N, CA, C and O atoms as a DFTB+ gen file, in Angstrom:
620 C
 N C O
     1  1       6.815     -14.311     187.869
     2  2       6.494     -14.334     189.283
     3  2       7.092     -13.132     190.007
     4  3       6.485     -12.584     190.928
     5  1       8.289     -12.729     189.582
     6  2       8.915     -11.579     190.251
     7  2       8.147     -10.289     189.967
     8  3       8.068      -9.416     190.832
     9  1       7.585     -10.161     188.773
    10  2       6.792      -8.970     188.464
    11  2       5.518      -8.936     189.294
    12  3       5.116      -7.875     189.770
    13  1       4.885     -10.084     189.470
    14  2       3.677     -10.146     190.285
    15  2       4.013      -9.851     191.738
    16  3       3.294      -9.109     192.407
    17  1       5.104     -10.430     192.228
    18  2       5.511     -10.169     193.608
    19  2       5.899      -8.708     193.800
    20  3       5.651      -8.134     194.861
    21  1       6.502      -8.107     192.788
    22  2       6.932      -6.706     192.883
    23  2       5.736      -5.769     193.005
    24  3       5.819      -4.748     193.688
    25  1       4.638      -6.098     192.358
    26  2       3.464      -5.223     192.384
    27  2       2.431      -5.674     193.401
    28  3       1.310      -5.165     193.416
    29  1       2.793      -6.616     194.244
    30  2       1.865      -7.129     195.259
    31  2       1.560      -6.060     196.303
    32  3       2.462      -5.331     196.717
    33  1       0.321      -5.957     196.730
    34  2      -0.030      -4.989     197.770
    35  2       0.646      -5.284     199.108
    36  3       0.776      -4.386     199.939
    37  1       1.071      -6.509     199.326
    38  2       1.766      -6.833     200.561
    39  2       3.088      -6.090     200.691
    40  3       3.496      -5.733     201.796
    41  1       3.757      -5.858     199.569
    42  2       5.026      -5.126     199.618
    43  2       4.827      -3.646     199.892
    44  3       5.738      -2.981     200.384
    45  1       3.645      -3.120     199.581
    46  2       3.406      -1.710     199.827
    47  2       3.241      -1.423     201.314
    48  3       3.402      -0.280     201.741
    49  1       2.924      -2.440     202.106
    50  2       2.785      -2.228     203.544
    51  2       4.134      -2.079     204.223
    52  3       4.211      -1.558     205.336
    53  1       5.204      -2.530     203.566
    54  2       6.538      -2.417     204.141
    55  2       7.000      -0.967     204.144
    56  3       7.669      -0.537     205.084
    57  1       6.665      -0.229     203.141
    58  2       7.078       1.164     203.032
    59  2       7.691       1.425     201.676
    60  3       8.171       0.496     201.026
    61  1       7.685       2.671     201.235
    62  2       8.165       2.964     199.891
    63  2       9.673       2.823     199.737
    64  3      10.143       2.501     198.645
    65  1      10.453       3.055     200.802
    66  2      11.902       2.992     200.673
    67  2      12.456       1.601     200.844
    68  3      13.530       1.297     200.323
    69  1      11.748       0.743     201.564
    70  2      12.242      -0.594     201.845
    71  2      11.694      -1.587     200.836
    72  3      10.846      -2.418     201.164
    73  1      12.173      -1.498     199.631
    74  2      11.686      -2.380     198.587
    75  2      12.873      -2.843     197.746
    76  3      13.732      -2.049     197.365
    77  1      12.899      -4.115     197.471
    78  2      13.937      -4.667     196.616
    79  2      13.357      -4.851     195.219
    80  3      12.180      -5.179     195.066
    81  1      14.165      -4.643     194.228
    82  2      13.731      -4.786     192.841
    83  2      13.910      -6.247     192.432
    84  3      14.966      -6.629     191.928
    85  1      12.881      -7.058     192.649
    86  2      12.956      -8.486     192.346
    87  2      13.200      -8.778     190.867
    88  3      13.989      -9.670     190.554
    89  1      12.549      -8.054     189.940
    90  2      12.864      -8.303     188.525
    91  2      14.333      -8.025     188.190
    92  3      14.901      -8.675     187.312
    93  1      14.943      -7.072     188.876
    94  2      16.365      -6.805     188.646
    95  2      17.207      -7.998     189.071
    96  3      18.167      -8.352     188.386
    97  1      16.863      -8.620     190.185
    98  2      17.597      -9.807     190.636
    99  2      17.458     -10.956     189.643
   100  3      18.407     -11.709     189.425
   101  1      16.280     -11.090     189.044
   102  2      16.080     -12.130     188.033
   103  2      16.943     -11.842     186.804
   104  3      17.554     -12.751     186.240
   105  1      16.989     -10.585     186.397
   106  2      17.817     -10.202     185.248
   107  2      19.292     -10.457     185.541
   108  3      20.019     -10.931     184.669
   109  1      19.741     -10.151     186.753
   110  2      21.143     -10.388     187.116
   111  2      21.447     -11.880     187.103
   112  3      22.492     -12.294     186.599
   113  1      20.550     -12.688     187.648
   114  2      20.771     -14.139     187.650
   115  2      20.971     -14.663     186.232
   116  3      21.942     -15.369     185.958
   117  1      20.059     -14.320     185.340
   118  2      20.166     -14.828     183.979
   119  2      21.349     -14.215     183.237
   120  3      21.907     -14.848     182.341
   121  1      21.738     -12.997     183.595
   122  2      22.926     -12.391     182.984
   123  2      24.191     -13.112     183.417
   124  3      25.147     -13.204     182.647
   125  1      24.204     -13.623     184.635
   126  2      25.368     -14.355     185.127
   127  2      25.472     -15.752     184.534
   128  3      26.570     -16.218     184.229
   129  1      24.342     -16.419     184.369
   130  2      24.380     -17.828     184.014
   131  2      23.968     -18.142     182.586
   132  3      24.194     -19.263     182.129
   133  1      23.379     -17.209     181.870
   134  2      22.976     -17.453     180.501
   135  2      23.775     -16.544     179.580
   136  3      24.462     -15.632     180.041
   137  1      23.685     -16.788     178.304
   138  2      24.464     -15.996     177.373
   139  2      23.671     -15.532     176.172
   140  3      22.504     -15.878     175.990
   141  1      24.334     -14.750     175.370
   142  2      23.771     -14.329     174.099
   143  2      22.716     -13.249     174.200
   144  3      22.605     -12.529     175.192
   145  1      21.952     -13.171     173.132
   146  2      20.921     -12.147     173.033
   147  2      19.738     -12.421     173.949
   148  3      18.955     -11.519     174.247
   149  1      19.608     -13.669     174.398
   150  2      18.487     -14.019     175.277
   151  2      18.484     -13.164     176.537
   152  3      17.422     -12.789     177.035
   153  1      19.658     -12.858     177.046
   154  2      19.761     -12.055     178.267
   155  2      19.248     -10.640     178.016
   156  3      18.537     -10.078     178.849
   157  1      19.604     -10.073     176.882
   158  2      19.151      -8.716     176.562
   159  2      17.643      -8.683     176.328
   160  3      16.964      -7.752     176.761
   161  1      17.127      -9.691     175.650
   162  2      15.679      -9.763     175.419
   163  2      14.945      -9.937     176.746
   164  3      13.911      -9.310     176.975
   165  1      15.482     -10.787     177.616
   166  2      14.873     -10.981     178.926
   167  2      14.887      -9.681     179.726
   168  3      13.891      -9.334     180.361
   169  1      16.009      -8.962     179.701
   170  2      16.092      -7.682     180.410
   171  2      15.081      -6.682     179.884
   172  3      14.417      -5.994     180.659
   173  1      14.964      -6.602     178.560
   174  2      14.006      -5.675     177.960
   175  2      12.571      -6.045     178.310
   176  3      11.789      -5.190     178.727
   177  1      12.220      -7.328     178.140
   178  2      10.842      -7.755     178.412
   179  2      10.494      -7.644     179.894
   180  3       9.362      -7.309     180.244
   181  1      11.457      -7.924     180.760
   182  2      11.225      -7.775     182.198
   183  2      10.982      -6.312     182.549
   184  3      10.051      -5.993     183.288
   185  1      11.812      -5.430     182.022
   186  2      11.631      -4.004     182.272
   187  2      10.345      -3.469     181.684
   188  3       9.679      -2.637     182.300
   189  1       9.987      -3.937     180.495
   190  2       8.745      -3.502     179.866
   191  2       7.535      -3.981     180.667
   192  3       6.561      -3.246     180.833
   193  1       7.605      -5.202     181.154
   194  2       6.534      -5.710     182.007
   195  2       6.429      -4.924     183.305
   196  3       5.330      -4.657     183.792
   197  1       7.570      -4.559     183.860
   198  2       7.568      -3.757     185.076
   199  2       6.987      -2.373     184.811
   200  3       6.255      -1.833     185.642
   201  1       7.310      -1.802     183.661
   202  2       6.736      -0.499     183.298
   203  2       5.228      -0.590     183.120
   204  3       4.487       0.294     183.550
   205  1       4.787      -1.655     182.491
   206  2       3.352      -1.812     182.233
   207  2       2.565      -1.986     183.531
   208  3       1.420      -1.542     183.625
   209  1       3.167      -2.624     184.523
   210  2       2.473      -2.875     185.784
   211  2       2.633      -1.748     186.801
   212  3       1.983      -1.758     187.846
   213  1       3.485      -0.791     186.503
   214  2       3.693       0.311     187.436
   215  2       3.195       1.608     186.798
   216  3       2.720       1.623     185.663
   217  1       3.316       2.668     187.544
   218  2       2.880       3.971     187.026
   219  2       4.061       4.813     186.571
   220  3       3.958       6.038     186.497
   221  1       5.188       4.164     186.264
   222  2       6.367       4.886     185.803
   223  2       6.274       5.196     184.310
   224  3       5.351       4.764     183.620
   225  1       7.243       5.945     183.846
   226  2       7.335       6.276     182.427
   227  2       7.575       4.992     181.642
   228  3       8.481       4.224     181.965
   229  1       6.765       4.759     180.612
   230  2       6.877       3.549     179.815
   231  2       8.221       3.521     179.093
   232  3       8.552       4.442     178.347
   233  1       8.972       2.486     179.315
   234  2      10.270       2.315     178.679
   235  2      11.446       2.596     179.592
   236  3      12.575       2.225     179.271
   237  1      11.206       3.248     180.730
   238  2      12.304       3.587     181.636
   239  2      12.931       2.333     182.236
   240  3      14.152       2.181     182.209
   241  1      12.119       1.446     182.770
   242  2      12.640       0.191     183.321
   243  2      13.158      -0.724     182.218
   244  3      14.132      -1.450     182.419
   245  1      12.518      -0.693     181.066
   246  2      12.972      -1.528     179.952
   247  2      14.393      -1.145     179.546
   248  3      15.232      -2.013     179.303
   249  1      14.655       0.147     179.474
   250  2      15.997       0.606     179.122
   251  2      16.995       0.263     180.216
   252  3      18.081      -0.244     179.932
   253  1      16.636       0.536     181.462
   254  2      17.589       0.307     182.548
   255  2      17.867      -1.178     182.756
   256  3      19.001      -1.552     183.057
   257  1      16.861      -2.026     182.604
   258  2      17.074      -3.470     182.772
   259  2      17.892      -4.048     181.610
   260  3      18.719      -4.936     181.814
   261  1      17.663      -3.550     180.408
   262  2      18.443      -4.010     179.260
   263  2      19.901      -3.608     179.402
   264  3      20.799      -4.410     179.148
   265  1      20.137      -2.369     179.806
   266  2      21.504      -1.899     180.012
   267  2      22.176      -2.679     181.140
   268  3      23.349      -3.037     181.033
   269  1      21.449      -2.939     182.206
   270  2      21.998      -3.721     183.316
   271  2      22.353      -5.130     182.871
   272  3      23.420      -5.637     183.218
   273  1      21.474      -5.770     182.109
   274  2      21.749      -7.117     181.603
   275  2      22.998      -7.120     180.738
   276  3      23.820      -8.031     180.835
   277  1      23.144      -6.110     179.898
   278  2      24.321      -6.018     179.025
   279  2      25.599      -5.867     179.840
   280  3      26.577      -6.574     179.593
   281  1      25.603      -4.957     180.804
   282  2      26.812      -4.690     181.596
   283  2      27.195      -5.915     182.425
   284  3      28.359      -6.316     182.441
   285  1      26.230      -6.503     183.107
   286  2      26.539      -7.665     183.950
   287  2      26.989      -8.838     183.097
   288  3      27.949      -9.522     183.452
   289  1      26.315      -9.084     181.980
   290  2      26.698     -10.199     181.101
   291  2      28.096      -9.982     180.520
   292  3      28.885     -10.924     180.439
   293  1      28.400      -8.774     180.124
   294  2      29.699      -8.485     179.533
   295  2      30.822      -8.632     180.555
   296  3      31.858      -9.224     180.256
   297  1      30.624      -8.103     181.747
   298  2      31.682      -8.136     182.759
   299  2      31.820      -9.492     183.449
   300  3      32.861      -9.774     184.042
   301  1      30.794     -10.328     183.382
   302  2      30.867     -11.618     184.068
   303  2      31.326     -12.750     183.147
   304  3      31.216     -13.924     183.500
   305  1      31.830     -12.403     181.989
   306  2      32.210     -13.414     181.010
   307  2      33.250     -14.404     181.488
   308  3      33.164     -15.589     181.165
   309  1      34.228     -13.951     182.247
   310  2      35.316     -14.822     182.684
   311  2      35.389     -14.916     184.201
   312  3      36.471     -15.034     184.777
   313  1      34.233     -14.863     184.834
   314  2      34.160     -14.913     186.285
   315  2      33.418     -16.183     186.686
   316  3      32.478     -16.604     186.012
   317  1      33.847     -16.782     187.776
   318  2      33.153     -17.951     188.317
   319  2      31.850     -17.481     188.943
   320  3      31.847     -17.004     190.077
   321  1      30.747     -17.609     188.221
   322  2      29.462     -17.064     188.650
   323  2      28.847     -17.835     189.800
   324  3      27.925     -17.330     190.441
   325  1      29.319     -19.035     190.086
   326  2      28.791     -19.809     191.205
   327  2      29.250     -19.249     192.546
   328  3      28.676     -19.583     193.582
   329  1      30.263     -18.412     192.538
   330  2      30.795     -17.834     193.772
   331  2      29.798     -16.844     194.370
   332  3      29.275     -15.978     193.669
   333  1      29.544     -16.978     195.655
   334  2      28.616     -16.092     196.343
   335  2      29.128     -14.655     196.336
   336  3      28.342     -13.715     196.221
   337  1      30.428     -14.486     196.457
   338  2      31.011     -13.135     196.442
   339  2      30.807     -12.479     195.083
   340  3      30.472     -11.297     195.008
   341  1      31.005     -13.236     194.013
   342  2      30.796     -12.690     192.669
   343  2      29.333     -12.323     192.460
   344  3      29.036     -11.286     191.867
   345  1      28.426     -13.150     192.934
   346  2      27.006     -12.868     192.787
   347  2      26.623     -11.591     193.534
   348  3      25.853     -10.778     193.023
   349  1      27.157     -11.417     194.737
   350  2      26.860     -10.212     195.519
   351  2      27.455      -8.977     194.846
   352  3      26.804      -7.934     194.784
   353  1      28.673      -9.085     194.348
   354  2      29.304      -7.936     193.683
   355  2      28.554      -7.548     192.409
   356  3      28.366      -6.362     192.139
   357  1      28.129      -8.529     191.633
   358  2      27.380      -8.210     190.418
   359  2      25.979      -7.695     190.734
   360  3      25.414      -6.922     189.961
   361  1      25.424      -8.115     191.852
   362  2      24.144      -7.551     192.282
   363  2      24.309      -6.080     192.631
   364  3      23.475      -5.255     192.258
   365  1      25.376      -5.748     193.343
   366  2      25.654      -4.332     193.660
   367  2      25.872      -3.526     192.386
   368  3      25.350      -2.419     192.249
   369  1      26.636      -4.076     191.466
   370  2      26.864      -3.402     190.190
   371  2      25.554      -3.189     189.445
   372  3      25.343      -2.133     188.849
   373  1      24.684      -4.173     189.475
   374  2      23.395      -4.066     188.781
   375  2      22.536      -2.958     189.383
   376  3      21.894      -2.206     188.649
   377  1      22.517      -2.852     190.699
   378  2      21.738      -1.787     191.337
   379  2      22.294      -0.422     190.951
   380  3      21.534       0.515     190.705
   381  1      23.621      -0.308     190.898
   382  2      24.243       0.963     190.506
   383  2      23.895       1.314     189.064
   384  3      23.495       2.444     188.783
   385  1      24.043       0.366     188.155
   386  2      23.768       0.627     186.734
   387  2      22.296       0.963     186.533
   388  3      21.967       1.898     185.803
   389  1      21.417       0.215     187.170
   390  2      19.982       0.453     187.035
   391  2      19.607       1.839     187.549
   392  3      18.855       2.563     186.897
   393  1      20.123       2.203     188.702
   394  2      19.813       3.516     189.286
   395  2      20.385       4.654     188.443
   396  3      19.706       5.651     188.198
   397  1      21.630       4.506     188.001
   398  2      22.236       5.565     187.182
   399  2      21.534       5.715     185.840
   400  3      21.354       6.835     185.361
   401  1      21.137       4.609     185.229
   402  2      20.425       4.690     183.946
   403  2      19.109       5.435     184.116
   404  3      18.744       6.259     183.277
   405  1      18.398       5.145     185.199
   406  2      17.138       5.841     185.455
   407  2      17.367       7.333     185.671
   408  3      16.641       8.161     185.120
   409  1      18.380       7.681     186.476
   410  2      18.651       9.094     186.753
   411  2      19.056       9.858     185.498
   412  3      18.628      10.994     185.292
   413  1      19.879       9.236     184.665
   414  2      20.322       9.907     183.438
   415  2      19.133      10.159     182.512
   416  3      19.002      11.246     181.950
   417  1      18.270       9.160     182.354
   418  2      17.105       9.344     181.479
   419  2      16.194      10.424     182.036
   420  3      15.683      11.255     181.285
   421  1      15.987      10.418     183.348
   422  2      15.130      11.444     183.948
   423  2      15.714      12.841     183.766
   424  3      14.980      13.799     183.524
   425  1      17.040      12.955     183.883
   426  2      17.665      14.274     183.710
   427  2      17.680      14.719     182.250
   428  3      17.444      15.890     181.952
   429  1      17.957      13.788     181.345
   430  2      18.037      14.140     179.924
   431  2      16.687      14.613     179.405
   432  3      16.608      15.604     178.678
   433  1      15.640      13.915     179.773
   434  2      14.314      14.280     179.294
   435  2      13.587      15.234     180.226
   436  3      12.421      15.562     180.008
   437  1      14.287      15.680     181.270
   438  2      13.751      16.651     182.234
   439  2      12.387      16.214     182.761
   440  3      11.453      17.008     182.875
   441  1      12.310      14.939     183.074
   442  2      11.098      14.409     183.656
   443  2      11.100      14.702     185.154
   444  3      12.161      14.940     185.732
   445  1       9.952      14.689     185.778
   446  2       9.932      14.962     187.213
   447  2      10.771      13.932     187.965
   448  3      10.589      12.726     187.797
   449  1      11.673      14.412     188.778
   450  2      12.541      13.518     189.530
   451  2      12.464      13.869     191.009
   452  3      11.867      14.873     191.398
   453  1      13.068      13.036     191.807
   454  2      13.053      13.249     193.247
   455  2      14.379      13.858     193.685
   456  3      15.343      13.883     192.920
   457  1      14.418      14.344     194.911
   458  2      15.621      14.986     195.444
   459  2      16.739      13.963     195.604
   460  3      16.483      12.784     195.849
   461  1      17.977      14.424     195.463
   462  2      19.130      13.530     195.548
   463  2      19.269      12.838     196.899
   464  3      19.630      11.661     196.921
   465  1      19.004      13.497     198.032
   466  2      19.103      12.752     199.299
   467  2      18.147      11.564     199.372
   468  3      18.488      10.523     199.933
   469  1      16.962      11.720     198.809
   470  2      16.003      10.607     198.790
   471  2      16.510       9.497     197.878
   472  3      16.374       8.315     198.194
   473  1      17.097       9.879     196.743
   474  2      17.643       8.894     195.811
   475  2      18.761       8.108     196.484
   476  3      18.808       6.883     196.370
   477  1      19.670       8.801     197.192
   478  2      20.789       8.122     197.829
   479  2      20.339       7.216     198.973
   480  3      20.883       6.123     199.132
   481  1      19.372       7.637     199.765
   482  2      18.910       6.778     200.852
   483  2      18.175       5.560     200.308
   484  3      18.347       4.451     200.815
   485  1      17.356       5.763     199.279
   486  2      16.663       4.633     198.653
   487  2      17.662       3.698     197.993
   488  3      17.510       2.478     198.056
   489  1      18.691       4.268     197.356
   490  2      19.732       3.473     196.707
   491  2      20.469       2.615     197.736
   492  3      20.719       1.435     197.493
   493  1      20.812       3.193     198.867
   494  2      21.520       2.452     199.908
   495  2      20.648       1.327     200.469
   496  3      21.126       0.212     200.675
   497  1      19.377       1.620     200.714
   498  2      18.476       0.587     201.233
   499  2      18.259      -0.523     200.213
   500  3      18.255      -1.704     200.558
   501  1      18.079      -0.134     198.953
   502  2      17.846      -1.139     197.911
   503  2      19.089      -2.007     197.729
   504  3      18.970      -3.216     197.529
   505  1      20.274      -1.412     197.795
   506  2      21.502      -2.182     197.653
   507  2      21.636      -3.177     198.790
   508  3      21.962      -4.342     198.560
   509  1      21.390      -2.734     200.009
   510  2      21.508      -3.613     201.163
   511  2      20.491      -4.756     201.109
   512  3      20.843      -5.910     201.353
   513  1      19.251      -4.444     200.796
   514  2      18.235      -5.495     200.684
   515  2      18.538      -6.457     199.536
   516  3      18.311      -7.660     199.657
   517  1      19.047      -5.932     198.433
   518  2      19.386      -6.790     197.295
   519  2      20.522      -7.739     197.649
   520  3      20.508      -8.906     197.257
   521  1      21.505      -7.239     198.387
   522  2      22.621      -8.092     198.798
   523  2      22.125      -9.213     199.705
   524  3      22.578     -10.352     199.598
   525  1      21.200      -8.887     200.590
   526  2      20.693      -9.890     201.525
   527  2      19.784     -10.913     200.849
   528  3      19.820     -12.095     201.191
   529  1      18.969     -10.468     199.892
   530  2      18.009     -11.368     199.250
   531  2      18.552     -12.086     198.013
   532  3      18.020     -13.125     197.622
   533  1      19.598     -11.548     197.398
   534  2      20.112     -12.121     196.150
   535  2      20.493     -13.594     196.279
   536  3      20.098     -14.380     195.418
   537  1      21.237     -14.013     197.303
   538  2      21.572     -15.447     197.373
   539  2      20.335     -16.345     197.447
   540  3      20.319     -17.424     196.854
   541  1      19.312     -15.912     198.162
   542  2      18.082     -16.707     198.258
   543  2      17.377     -16.779     196.909
   544  3      16.932     -17.849     196.492
   545  1      17.276     -15.639     196.227
   546  2      16.616     -15.610     194.911
   547  2      17.400     -16.440     193.909
   548  3      16.811     -17.196     193.137
   549  1      18.723     -16.309     193.913
   550  2      19.545     -17.059     192.960
   551  2      19.474     -18.553     193.240
   552  3      19.433     -19.357     192.309
   553  1      19.460     -18.931     194.513
   554  2      19.342     -20.348     194.857
   555  2      17.985     -20.887     194.414
   556  3      17.896     -22.001     193.897
   557  1      16.935     -20.103     194.614
   558  2      15.603     -20.520     194.186
   559  2      15.513     -20.680     192.678
   560  3      14.927     -21.643     192.183
   561  1      16.098     -19.728     191.947
   562  2      16.087     -19.829     190.483
   563  2      16.927     -21.008     189.999
   564  3      16.555     -21.696     189.049
   565  1      18.068     -21.236     190.663
   566  2      18.927     -22.368     190.297
   567  2      18.195     -23.690     190.536
   568  3      18.286     -24.610     189.722
   569  1      17.479     -23.781     191.639
   570  2      16.703     -24.989     191.938
   571  2      15.586     -25.182     190.919
   572  3      15.329     -26.305     190.483
   573  1      14.924     -24.098     190.540
   574  2      13.857     -24.193     189.541
   575  2      14.417     -24.639     188.187
   576  3      13.782     -25.416     187.474
   577  1      15.590     -24.149     187.842
   578  2      16.209     -24.556     186.581
   579  2      16.589     -26.037     186.605
   580  3      16.410     -26.743     185.613
   581  1      17.113     -26.503     187.736
   582  2      17.468     -27.923     187.845
   583  2      16.213     -28.785     187.837
   584  3      16.200     -29.855     187.228
   585  1      15.161     -28.330     188.507
   586  2      13.915     -29.098     188.532
   587  2      13.300     -29.192     187.134
   588  3      12.730     -30.218     186.760
   589  1      13.423     -28.114     186.376
   590  2      12.886     -28.093     185.017
   591  2      13.850     -28.667     183.990
   592  3      13.550     -28.666     182.796
   593  1      15.023     -29.165     184.443
   594  2      16.051     -29.741     183.551
   595  2      16.481     -28.750     182.481
   596  3      16.661     -29.113     181.319
   597  1      16.644     -27.485     182.888
   598  2      17.109     -26.453     181.973
   599  2      18.549     -26.140     182.317
   600  3      18.856     -25.730     183.436
   601  1      19.426     -26.334     181.351
   602  2      20.853     -26.104     181.575
   603  2      21.215     -24.689     181.169
   604  3      20.783     -24.218     180.117
   605  1      22.008     -23.999     181.994
   606  2      22.441     -22.657     181.601
   607  2      23.385     -22.738     180.415
   608  3      24.156     -23.687     180.272
   609  1      23.307     -21.726     179.573
   610  2      24.130     -21.671     178.369
   611  2      24.862     -20.353     178.358
   612  3      24.335     -19.356     177.864
   613  1      26.061     -20.328     178.888
   614  2      26.853     -19.099     178.968
   615  2      27.803     -19.071     177.788
   616  3      28.849     -19.719     177.819
   617  1      27.453     -18.328     176.748
   618  2      28.372     -18.179     175.647
   619  2      27.968     -18.848     174.399
   620  3      28.686     -18.780     173.401
């Protein structure tokens, strides 16, 4: 659902800079509350699906989402993930890791990239929107998991 919402034409009317990465929020949620290789597979498949539905370089989102899932899952091992502050901090960390992974790949392969001021302004807007929307998305996912009687398995 997040991939469909991410590519919805309704979001394009908001503007190119004011967009939150909904699949990233889903990856962060599952990285916080689930464990094992499932998180990495989910990050990879989510990123690959995002690449397939967008006009970006195939594999760029798959790599960045997988790396983000790994970092968030590894660092959240001994943290109370139910805490709103922890969720917001890990969301910020996820946006940083995702953005840096994309920039490094673009620089290493000398792919066409955008100017740094545009990257920083988009990064700041995406971080702010992610912080504001993350609690709502996480609450919605938590409710869906409880409704479906799916228990999180961390570890």
